[in-house]
C-alpha positions in Angstrom: -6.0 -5.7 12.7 -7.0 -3.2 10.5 -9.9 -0.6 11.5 -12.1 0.9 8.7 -11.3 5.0 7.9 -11.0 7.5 6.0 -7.6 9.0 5.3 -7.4 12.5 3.8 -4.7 12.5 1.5 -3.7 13.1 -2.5 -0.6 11.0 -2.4 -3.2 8.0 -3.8 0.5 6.7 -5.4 2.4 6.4 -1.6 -0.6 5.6 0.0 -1.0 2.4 -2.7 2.5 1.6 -2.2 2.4 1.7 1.7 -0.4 -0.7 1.9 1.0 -3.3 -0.4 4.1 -3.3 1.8 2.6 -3.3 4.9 -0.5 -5.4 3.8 0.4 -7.4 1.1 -1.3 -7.9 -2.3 -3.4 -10.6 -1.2 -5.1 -8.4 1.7 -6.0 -5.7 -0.8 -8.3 -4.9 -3.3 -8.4 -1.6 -5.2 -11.8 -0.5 -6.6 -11.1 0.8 -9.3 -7.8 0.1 -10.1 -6.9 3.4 -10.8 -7.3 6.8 -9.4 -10.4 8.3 -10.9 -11.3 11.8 -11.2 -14.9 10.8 -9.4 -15.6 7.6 -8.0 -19.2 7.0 -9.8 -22.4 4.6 -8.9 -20.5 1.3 -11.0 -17.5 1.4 -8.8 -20.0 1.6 -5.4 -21.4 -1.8 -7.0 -18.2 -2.8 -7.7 -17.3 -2.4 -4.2 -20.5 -4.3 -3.0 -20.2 -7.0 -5.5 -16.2 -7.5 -3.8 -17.8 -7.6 -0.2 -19.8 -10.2 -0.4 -17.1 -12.4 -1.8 -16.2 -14.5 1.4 -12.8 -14.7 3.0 -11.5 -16.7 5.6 -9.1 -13.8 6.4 -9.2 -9.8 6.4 -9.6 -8.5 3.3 -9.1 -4.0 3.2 -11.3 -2.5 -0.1 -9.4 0.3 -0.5 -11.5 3.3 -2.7 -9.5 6.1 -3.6 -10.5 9.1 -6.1 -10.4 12.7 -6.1 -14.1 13.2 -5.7 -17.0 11.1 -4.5 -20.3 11.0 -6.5 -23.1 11.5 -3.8 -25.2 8.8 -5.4 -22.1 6.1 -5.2 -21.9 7.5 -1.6 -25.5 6.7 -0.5 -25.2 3.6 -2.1 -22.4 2.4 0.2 -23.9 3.6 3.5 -25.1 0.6 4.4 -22.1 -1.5 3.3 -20.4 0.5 5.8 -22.4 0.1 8.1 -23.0 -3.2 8.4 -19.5 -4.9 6.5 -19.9 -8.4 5.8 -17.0 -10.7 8.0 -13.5 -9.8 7.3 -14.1 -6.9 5.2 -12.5 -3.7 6.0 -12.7 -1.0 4.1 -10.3 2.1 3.3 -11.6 5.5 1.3 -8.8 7.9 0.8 -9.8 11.3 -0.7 -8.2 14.8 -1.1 -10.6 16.8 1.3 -13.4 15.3 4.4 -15.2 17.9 2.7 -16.1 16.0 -0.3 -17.6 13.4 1.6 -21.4 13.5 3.1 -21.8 13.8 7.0 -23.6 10.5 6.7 -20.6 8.9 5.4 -17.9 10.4 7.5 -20.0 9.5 10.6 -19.6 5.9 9.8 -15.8 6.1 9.6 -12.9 7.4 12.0 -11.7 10.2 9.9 -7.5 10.3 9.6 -5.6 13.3 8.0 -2.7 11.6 6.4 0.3 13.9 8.0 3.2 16.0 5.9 5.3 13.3 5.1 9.1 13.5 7.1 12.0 13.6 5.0 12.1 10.4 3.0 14.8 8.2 3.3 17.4 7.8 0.6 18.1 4.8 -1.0 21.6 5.6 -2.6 21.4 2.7 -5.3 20.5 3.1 -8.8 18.3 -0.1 -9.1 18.2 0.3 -13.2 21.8 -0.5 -13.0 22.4 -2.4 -10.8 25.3 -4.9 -10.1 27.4 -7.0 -7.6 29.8 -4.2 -6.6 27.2 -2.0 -6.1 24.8 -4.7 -4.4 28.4 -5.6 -1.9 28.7 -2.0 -1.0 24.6 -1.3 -0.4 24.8 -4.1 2.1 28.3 -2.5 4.1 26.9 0.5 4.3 23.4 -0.8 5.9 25.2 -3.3 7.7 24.1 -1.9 11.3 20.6 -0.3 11.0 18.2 -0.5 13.4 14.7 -2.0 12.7 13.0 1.4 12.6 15.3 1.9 9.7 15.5 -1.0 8.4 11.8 -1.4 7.8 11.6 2.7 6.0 14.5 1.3 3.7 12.6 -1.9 2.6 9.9 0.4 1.8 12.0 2.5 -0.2 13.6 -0.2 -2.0 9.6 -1.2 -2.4 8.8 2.0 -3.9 11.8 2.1 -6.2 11.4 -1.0 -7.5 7.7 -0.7 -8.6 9.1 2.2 -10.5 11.3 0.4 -13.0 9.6 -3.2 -13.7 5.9 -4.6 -12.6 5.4 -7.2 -10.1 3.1 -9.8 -9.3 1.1 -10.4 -6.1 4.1 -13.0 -5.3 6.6 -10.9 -6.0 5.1 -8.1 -3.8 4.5 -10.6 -1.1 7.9 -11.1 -1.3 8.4 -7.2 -0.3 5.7 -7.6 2.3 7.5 -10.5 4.4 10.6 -8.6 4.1 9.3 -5.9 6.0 7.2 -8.0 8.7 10.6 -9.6 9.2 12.5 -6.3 9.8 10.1 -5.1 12.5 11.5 -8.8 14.2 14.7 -7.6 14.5 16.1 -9.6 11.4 19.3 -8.9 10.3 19.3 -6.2 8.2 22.3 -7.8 5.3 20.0 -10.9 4.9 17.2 -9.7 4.3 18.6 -6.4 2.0 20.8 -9.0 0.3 17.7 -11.5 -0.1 15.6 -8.8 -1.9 18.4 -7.1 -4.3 19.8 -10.4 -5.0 16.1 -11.4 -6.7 16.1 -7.9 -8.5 19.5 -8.8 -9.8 18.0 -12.1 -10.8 15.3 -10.7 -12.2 17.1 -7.7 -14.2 19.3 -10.2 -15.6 16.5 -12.2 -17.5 
């Protein structure tokens, strides 16, 4: 279950692509859809109008920007305080300073730490074909789940880069990684994802 925060972080990009993996399009809604330089008084109704929409399961309203307009602040205060059911919300911003004390006391505060050294994915997904797909899966043959799971994110990430995908296709990515924290085996489920990029690059 996910608990309401703040993170404090400018990697709006990794952050987006973490939660779709872990999360899954369907849990998620950005407002806006893009990164703005200041998150303004329509978004805050924006955000309201999305609460009030009901769902049967969680839904995570995730506001990013680089700065927070005090009057779009204010306006959310009580949203915050009082969510409606299954809405969770997530505001990721560069500094805690930029919000107001009345907002940050509604919201566990989380500094998003210096990310470790990334792991490398080895595979050049633009061109990508059976010989290199065959040798991708011997060489990841053995890894453990830990590793398993930061490689399908990885391959998530990479992927996003070079074609868009819809909330299927990303679902696709997140049951991949659920599956990998079960101690799946790591060919099928590499071979499973690559094989449908190969599909999919071939169209």
């Amino acid at each position: 279950m996910f608990i309401s925060r703040i993170l404090i972080s400018d990697d709006f990009e990794g952050i987006r692509e973490e939660l779709l993996m872990q999360f899954g399009a369907n849990a998620l809604r950005f407002i806006p859809k893009s990164v703005p330089n200041e998150f303004l008084l329509e978004d805050a109704r924006a955000v309201e109008k999305e609460s009030y929409i009901a769902e049967s399961s969680e839904k995570i309203i995730v506001l990013m920007a680089h700065s927070f307009r005090h009057e779009a602040q204010n306006f959310l205060l009580k949203l915050l305080e009082e969510p409606p059911k299954n809405i969770k919300f997530l505001i990721v911003v560069p500094s805690k300073n930029l919000l107001l004390p009345t907002i940050k006391s509604r919201l566990i505060c989380e500094k998003r730490k210096k990310k470790k050294e990334e792991v490398q994915l080895n595979l050049e997904l633009e061109k990508l074909d059976l010989k290199a797909l065959y040798e991708f899966l011997k060489e990841n043959e053995n890894l453990d789940k830990n590793a398993l799971s930061e490689l399908i994110i990885k391959l998530g990430k990479e992927s996003l880069k070079i074609r868009d995908f819809d909330a299927k296709e990303l679902e696709f990515f997140y049951e991949a990684y659920e599956l990998s924290k079960l101690n799946s085996k790591a060919q099928i489920l590499l071979a499973t994802l690559l094989l449908n990029l190969y599909e999919k690059k071939a169209k």
